[in-house]
């Protein structure tokens, strides 16, 4: 477990949360943030014109809130806009999504502690399934977020497979200097701005830390249709950023390992879910390959089958 001794001063740390109609999460999220043992000097919320009281409640909680038109939200561009707004004093930026809830009072302290290693440019924490999550939903978190921390060095990453670039902005932190060195978050991305930045950092000599002791509760129960749309978007991202696969390796091997692990998990915990899991795996694979070939698909159809429909507007 990394030391909890802060590697930076609190006034050099910022927490950024993009929001849209987040009110249903705030009764849990805001108290969890206020209970953190290491409080960021800056809490910045960038809100996509919520129609509920998200902005008002975060303002009352002491956050700086920026409201942007919903049409302007962009996974990478909006996050970079937030970074650009921060004081030059900020050295580390932590990102959360509105539905990722710190699991304990040391969550922020533990992820920031990763930057005591001067080679670490990006760190991401462990995501635990929400209470009551089903076996399929829970396995996705157990597979992608194991209980052991690890630091991936650049010399180990190239050719190690696309998993080398895995990172999730649902709960991740960036050394600002490293982020600026690789050009910041890319704008105009349908998905995977975190993977793109992580890949660029690894190629630029920065290390990636996975901090298993820094934990949030965050999981999704996707329908089969939502699974298709999500993996279509992943395929589009890889089609439009081919350097990721060229430099790090293909995604198919990781997908095979996931399916094998999922079937073993379900056999122990929920055997009746195995047919659904097999169907979902087939749907995800088909959707991914559709996304990789998105250049052949008419734009109106892409908009209908994409999870990020606004991207195609």
Coordinates of C-alpha atoms in Angstrom, one line a residue:
X1 CA 0.0 0.0 0.0
X2 CA 1.4 3.4 -0.9
X3 CA 2.2 5.8 1.9
X4 CA -0.6 8.3 2.7
X5 CA 2.0 11.1 3.3
X6 CA 0.9 13.7 0.7
X7 CA 3.5 14.1 -2.1
X8 CA 2.1 17.6 -2.9
X9 CA 0.5 20.4 -0.9
X10 CA -3.3 20.5 -0.9
X11 CA -3.4 23.8 -2.7
X12 CA -1.6 22.2 -5.6
X13 CA -4.3 19.5 -6.1
X14 CA -7.5 19.9 -8.0
X15 CA -10.5 17.6 -8.3
X16 CA -12.6 18.0 -11.5
X17 CA -16.0 16.4 -12.0
X18 CA -18.0 16.7 -15.2
X19 CA -21.7 16.6 -14.5
X20 CA -25.1 16.3 -16.2
X21 CA -28.3 16.0 -14.0
X22 CA -26.3 14.5 -11.2
X23 CA -28.7 15.2 -8.4
X24 CA -29.6 11.6 -7.8
X25 CA -26.0 10.8 -6.9
X26 CA -25.2 13.9 -4.7
X27 CA -26.7 12.7 -1.5
X28 CA -24.0 10.1 -1.4
X29 CA -21.2 11.8 -3.4
X30 CA -20.9 15.1 -1.7
X31 CA -20.7 13.8 1.8
X32 CA -18.1 11.2 0.6
X33 CA -16.0 14.1 -0.9
X34 CA -16.4 16.2 2.3
X35 CA -15.2 13.3 4.4
X36 CA -11.8 12.9 2.5
X37 CA -8.8 13.1 4.7
X38 CA -6.9 15.0 2.1
X39 CA -9.0 17.8 0.7
X40 CA -8.1 19.3 -2.8
X41 CA -7.4 23.0 -2.8
X42 CA -9.7 23.3 -5.8
X43 CA -13.0 21.5 -6.6
X44 CA -14.1 22.3 -10.1
X45 CA -17.4 21.1 -11.5
X46 CA -18.0 21.5 -15.2
X47 CA -21.8 21.1 -15.8
X48 CA -23.5 20.5 -19.1
X49 CA -26.5 22.6 -18.4
X50 CA -28.3 20.3 -16.0
X51 CA -32.0 20.8 -15.6
X52 CA -31.9 19.7 -11.9
X53 CA -30.2 21.4 -9.0
X54 CA -26.7 19.9 -9.6
X55 CA -25.0 23.2 -10.1
X56 CA -26.6 24.8 -7.0
X57 CA -25.8 21.9 -4.7
X58 CA -22.1 21.8 -5.8
X59 CA -21.9 25.5 -5.4
X60 CA -23.3 25.3 -1.9
X61 CA -20.7 22.5 -1.2
X62 CA -17.9 25.0 -2.0
X63 CA -17.1 24.0 -5.6
X64 CA -16.4 26.3 -8.5
X65 CA -19.1 25.5 -11.1
X66 CA -18.8 26.2 -14.8
X67 CA -21.9 25.7 -16.9
X68 CA -21.5 24.9 -20.6
X69 CA -24.1 24.2 -23.3
X70 CA -24.9 20.6 -23.4
X71 CA -24.0 20.5 -27.1
X72 CA -20.5 21.5 -26.3
X73 CA -19.7 18.5 -24.1
X74 CA -16.8 16.5 -25.4
X75 CA -15.1 13.7 -23.5
X76 CA -11.6 15.0 -24.0
X77 CA -12.2 18.6 -24.9
X78 CA -14.4 19.3 -21.9
X79 CA -11.8 17.8 -19.5
X80 CA -9.0 19.8 -21.1
X81 CA -11.1 22.9 -20.8
X82 CA -11.3 22.3 -17.1
X83 CA -7.5 21.8 -16.9
X84 CA -6.9 25.0 -18.8
X85 CA -9.0 26.9 -16.3
X86 CA -7.0 25.8 -13.3
X87 CA -4.5 27.9 -11.5
X88 CA -0.9 27.4 -12.8
X89 CA -0.1 26.3 -9.2
X90 CA -2.0 23.0 -9.7
X91 CA 0.4 20.1 -10.1
X92 CA -2.0 17.1 -10.0
X93 CA -5.5 16.9 -11.3
X94 CA -7.9 14.2 -10.1
X95 CA -11.0 13.3 -12.3
X96 CA -14.2 11.7 -11.0
X97 CA -17.4 11.1 -12.8
X98 CA -20.6 12.0 -11.0
X99 CA -21.5 8.3 -10.3
X100 CA -18.1 7.3 -8.8
X101 CA -18.3 7.5 -5.1
X102 CA -15.1 7.3 -2.9
X103 CA -15.2 4.1 -0.9
X104 CA -13.5 5.5 2.2
X105 CA -12.0 8.7 3.6
X106 CA -8.5 8.1 2.2
X107 CA -9.5 7.5 -1.5
X108 CA -8.0 10.9 -2.7
X109 CA -5.0 10.7 -0.5
X110 CA -4.1 7.2 -1.8
X111 CA -4.3 8.1 -5.5
X112 CA -2.3 11.3 -5.0
X113 CA 0.4 9.3 -3.1
X114 CA 1.3 7.6 -6.4
X115 CA 2.9 10.8 -7.6
X116 CA 5.6 10.5 -5.0
X117 CA 7.2 8.4 -7.7
X118 CA 8.6 11.1 -10.0
X119 CA 8.2 8.9 -13.1
X120 CA 4.4 8.5 -12.7
X121 CA 2.5 10.6 -15.1
X122 CA -1.0 9.1 -14.6
X123 CA -2.6 7.0 -11.9
X124 CA -6.0 5.4 -11.7
X125 CA -7.8 3.7 -8.8
X126 CA -9.8 0.6 -8.2
X127 CA -13.5 0.6 -9.1
X128 CA -15.7 -1.6 -7.0
X129 CA -19.2 -2.7 -8.0
X130 CA -22.0 -0.8 -6.5
X131 CA -23.8 -2.6 -3.7
X132 CA -26.4 -5.0 -5.1
X133 CA -24.7 -5.3 -8.5
X134 CA -25.3 -8.5 -10.5
X135 CA -22.7 -11.1 -11.2
X136 CA -22.0 -9.9 -14.8
X137 CA -21.7 -6.3 -13.6
X138 CA -19.5 -7.2 -10.7
X139 CA -17.1 -9.4 -12.7
X140 CA -16.4 -6.5 -15.1
X141 CA -15.0 -4.6 -12.2
X142 CA -13.1 -7.5 -10.6
X143 CA -11.4 -8.3 -13.9
X144 CA -10.4 -4.8 -14.9
X145 CA -9.6 -3.7 -11.3
X146 CA -7.7 -6.4 -9.4
X147 CA -6.6 -6.1 -5.8
X148 CA -2.9 -5.7 -6.5
X149 CA -1.3 -2.3 -7.3
X150 CA 1.2 -2.1 -10.1
X151 CA 3.4 0.6 -11.8
X152 CA 3.8 0.1 -15.6
X153 CA 7.0 1.5 -16.9
X154 CA 7.4 2.7 -20.5
X155 CA 9.9 -0.1 -21.4
X156 CA 7.4 -2.7 -20.3
X157 CA 4.4 -1.2 -22.1
X158 CA 5.1 -1.1 -25.9
X159 CA 4.0 -4.4 -27.4
X160 CA 2.4 -5.5 -24.2
X161 CA -1.1 -5.3 -25.6
X162 CA -3.8 -2.6 -25.7
X163 CA -4.4 -3.2 -21.9
X164 CA -1.2 -1.3 -21.3
X165 CA -3.1 1.9 -22.2
X166 CA -6.1 1.1 -20.0
X167 CA -7.1 3.9 -17.6
X168 CA -10.5 5.2 -16.6
X169 CA -11.4 8.9 -16.1
X170 CA -14.2 7.7 -13.8
X171 CA -11.4 7.9 -11.3
X172 CA -7.9 8.9 -12.4
X173 CA -5.3 11.5 -11.6
X174 CA -2.7 13.2 -13.9
X175 CA 0.5 15.0 -13.3
X176 CA -0.2 18.3 -15.0
X177 CA 3.3 18.6 -16.4
X178 CA 3.0 15.2 -18.0
X179 CA -0.4 15.9 -19.4
X180 CA 0.8 19.1 -21.0
X181 CA 3.8 17.4 -22.4
X182 CA 1.6 15.0 -24.5
X183 CA -0.7 17.8 -25.6
X184 CA -3.5 17.4 -23.1
X185 CA -6.7 15.5 -23.6
X186 CA -7.7 15.2 -27.3
X187 CA -10.8 16.9 -28.4
X188 CA -13.3 15.3 -30.8
X189 CA -13.0 11.8 -29.4
X190 CA -16.0 9.6 -29.2
X191 CA -14.6 7.6 -26.3
X192 CA -11.3 6.7 -24.7
X193 CA -9.6 10.1 -24.1
X194 CA -8.0 8.5 -21.0
X195 CA -6.5 5.7 -23.0
X196 CA -5.2 8.0 -25.7
X197 CA -3.4 10.2 -23.1
X198 CA -2.1 7.2 -21.2
X199 CA -0.7 5.8 -24.4
X200 CA 1.0 9.0 -25.3
X201 CA 2.5 9.3 -21.8
X202 CA 3.9 5.8 -22.0
X203 CA 5.5 6.6 -25.4
X204 CA 6.9 9.8 -23.9
X205 CA 8.7 8.1 -21.0
X206 CA 6.1 8.5 -18.2
X207 CA 4.9 5.5 -16.1
X208 CA 1.3 4.5 -15.3
X209 CA 0.3 3.6 -11.8
X210 CA -2.7 1.4 -10.9
X211 CA -3.5 2.1 -7.2
X212 CA -5.7 -0.7 -5.9
X213 CA -5.9 0.9 -2.4
X214 CA -7.6 4.0 -3.8
X215 CA -11.2 2.8 -4.3
X216 CA -14.5 4.1 -5.6
X217 CA -17.8 2.4 -6.1
X218 CA -18.7 2.7 -9.7
X219 CA -20.4 0.2 -12.0
X220 CA -23.1 0.0 -14.7
X221 CA -25.8 -2.5 -15.5
X222 CA -25.9 -2.2 -19.3
X223 CA -28.7 -3.7 -21.4
X224 CA -27.6 -5.7 -24.4
X225 CA -28.4 -2.8 -26.7
X226 CA -26.2 -0.5 -24.6
X227 CA -23.4 -3.0 -24.7
X228 CA -23.6 -2.9 -28.5
X229 CA -23.5 0.9 -28.6
X230 CA -20.6 1.1 -26.2
X231 CA -18.4 -1.4 -28.0
X232 CA -19.3 0.2 -31.3
X233 CA -17.9 3.4 -29.9
X234 CA -14.7 1.6 -28.7
X235 CA -14.3 0.3 -32.3
X236 CA -14.7 3.8 -33.7
X237 CA -12.1 5.1 -31.3
X238 CA -9.6 2.4 -32.3
X239 CA -10.3 3.1 -36.0
X240 CA -9.7 6.8 -35.6
X241 CA -6.6 6.4 -33.4
X242 CA -4.9 3.4 -35.1
X243 CA -1.6 4.2 -33.5
X244 CA -2.9 2.8 -30.2
X245 CA -3.1 -0.7 -31.7
X246 CA 0.0 -0.3 -33.9
X247 CA 2.2 0.6 -31.0
X248 CA 0.7 -1.5 -28.1
X249 CA -1.1 -4.4 -29.8
X250 CA -4.5 -5.6 -30.6
X251 CA -7.6 -5.9 -28.3
X252 CA -8.8 -9.4 -29.2
X253 CA -6.5 -11.2 -26.8
X254 CA -7.7 -9.2 -23.9
X255 CA -11.3 -9.8 -24.9
X256 CA -10.7 -13.6 -25.0
X257 CA -9.2 -13.5 -21.5
X258 CA -12.2 -11.5 -20.2
X259 CA -14.7 -14.0 -21.6
X260 CA -12.9 -17.0 -20.1
X261 CA -12.7 -15.2 -16.7
X262 CA -16.3 -14.2 -16.8
X263 CA -17.5 -17.7 -17.5
X264 CA -15.5 -19.1 -14.6
X265 CA -16.9 -16.3 -12.3
X266 CA -20.5 -17.0 -13.4
X267 CA -20.1 -20.7 -13.0
X268 CA -19.3 -20.1 -9.3
X269 CA -21.7 -17.3 -8.5
X270 CA -24.6 -17.2 -11.0
X271 CA -24.7 -20.1 -13.5
X272 CA -28.0 -19.1 -14.9
X273 CA -26.4 -15.9 -16.3
X274 CA -24.0 -17.8 -18.5
X275 CA -26.3 -17.8 -21.6
X276 CA -26.7 -14.0 -21.3
X277 CA -23.0 -13.5 -20.9
X278 CA -22.2 -15.6 -24.0
X279 CA -24.8 -13.5 -26.0
X280 CA -23.3 -10.3 -24.7
X281 CA -19.8 -11.3 -25.6
X282 CA -21.0 -12.1 -29.2
X283 CA -22.8 -8.7 -29.4
X284 CA -19.7 -6.8 -28.1
X285 CA -17.4 -8.5 -30.6
X286 CA -19.7 -7.7 -33.5
X287 CA -20.2 -4.2 -32.3
X288 CA -16.5 -3.6 -32.0
X289 CA -15.8 -4.8 -35.5
X290 CA -18.6 -2.7 -36.8
X291 CA -17.0 0.3 -35.1
X292 CA -13.6 -0.6 -36.6
X293 CA -15.3 -0.4 -40.0
X294 CA -17.3 2.7 -39.3
X295 CA -16.0 4.5 -42.4
X296 CA -18.2 2.2 -44.5
X297 CA -21.4 3.0 -42.5
X298 CA -23.6 5.9 -43.3
X299 CA -23.5 8.7 -40.7
X300 CA -27.2 8.6 -39.9
X301 CA -26.9 4.9 -39.1
X302 CA -23.8 5.4 -37.0
X303 CA -25.7 8.0 -35.0
X304 CA -28.5 5.5 -34.3
X305 CA -26.2 2.7 -33.1
X306 CA -23.7 4.8 -31.1
X307 CA -23.8 5.3 -27.4
X308 CA -22.4 8.8 -27.9
X309 CA -24.9 10.0 -30.4
X310 CA -24.0 13.6 -30.0
X311 CA -20.6 12.9 -31.4
X312 CA -22.2 12.4 -34.9
X313 CA -24.4 15.5 -34.8

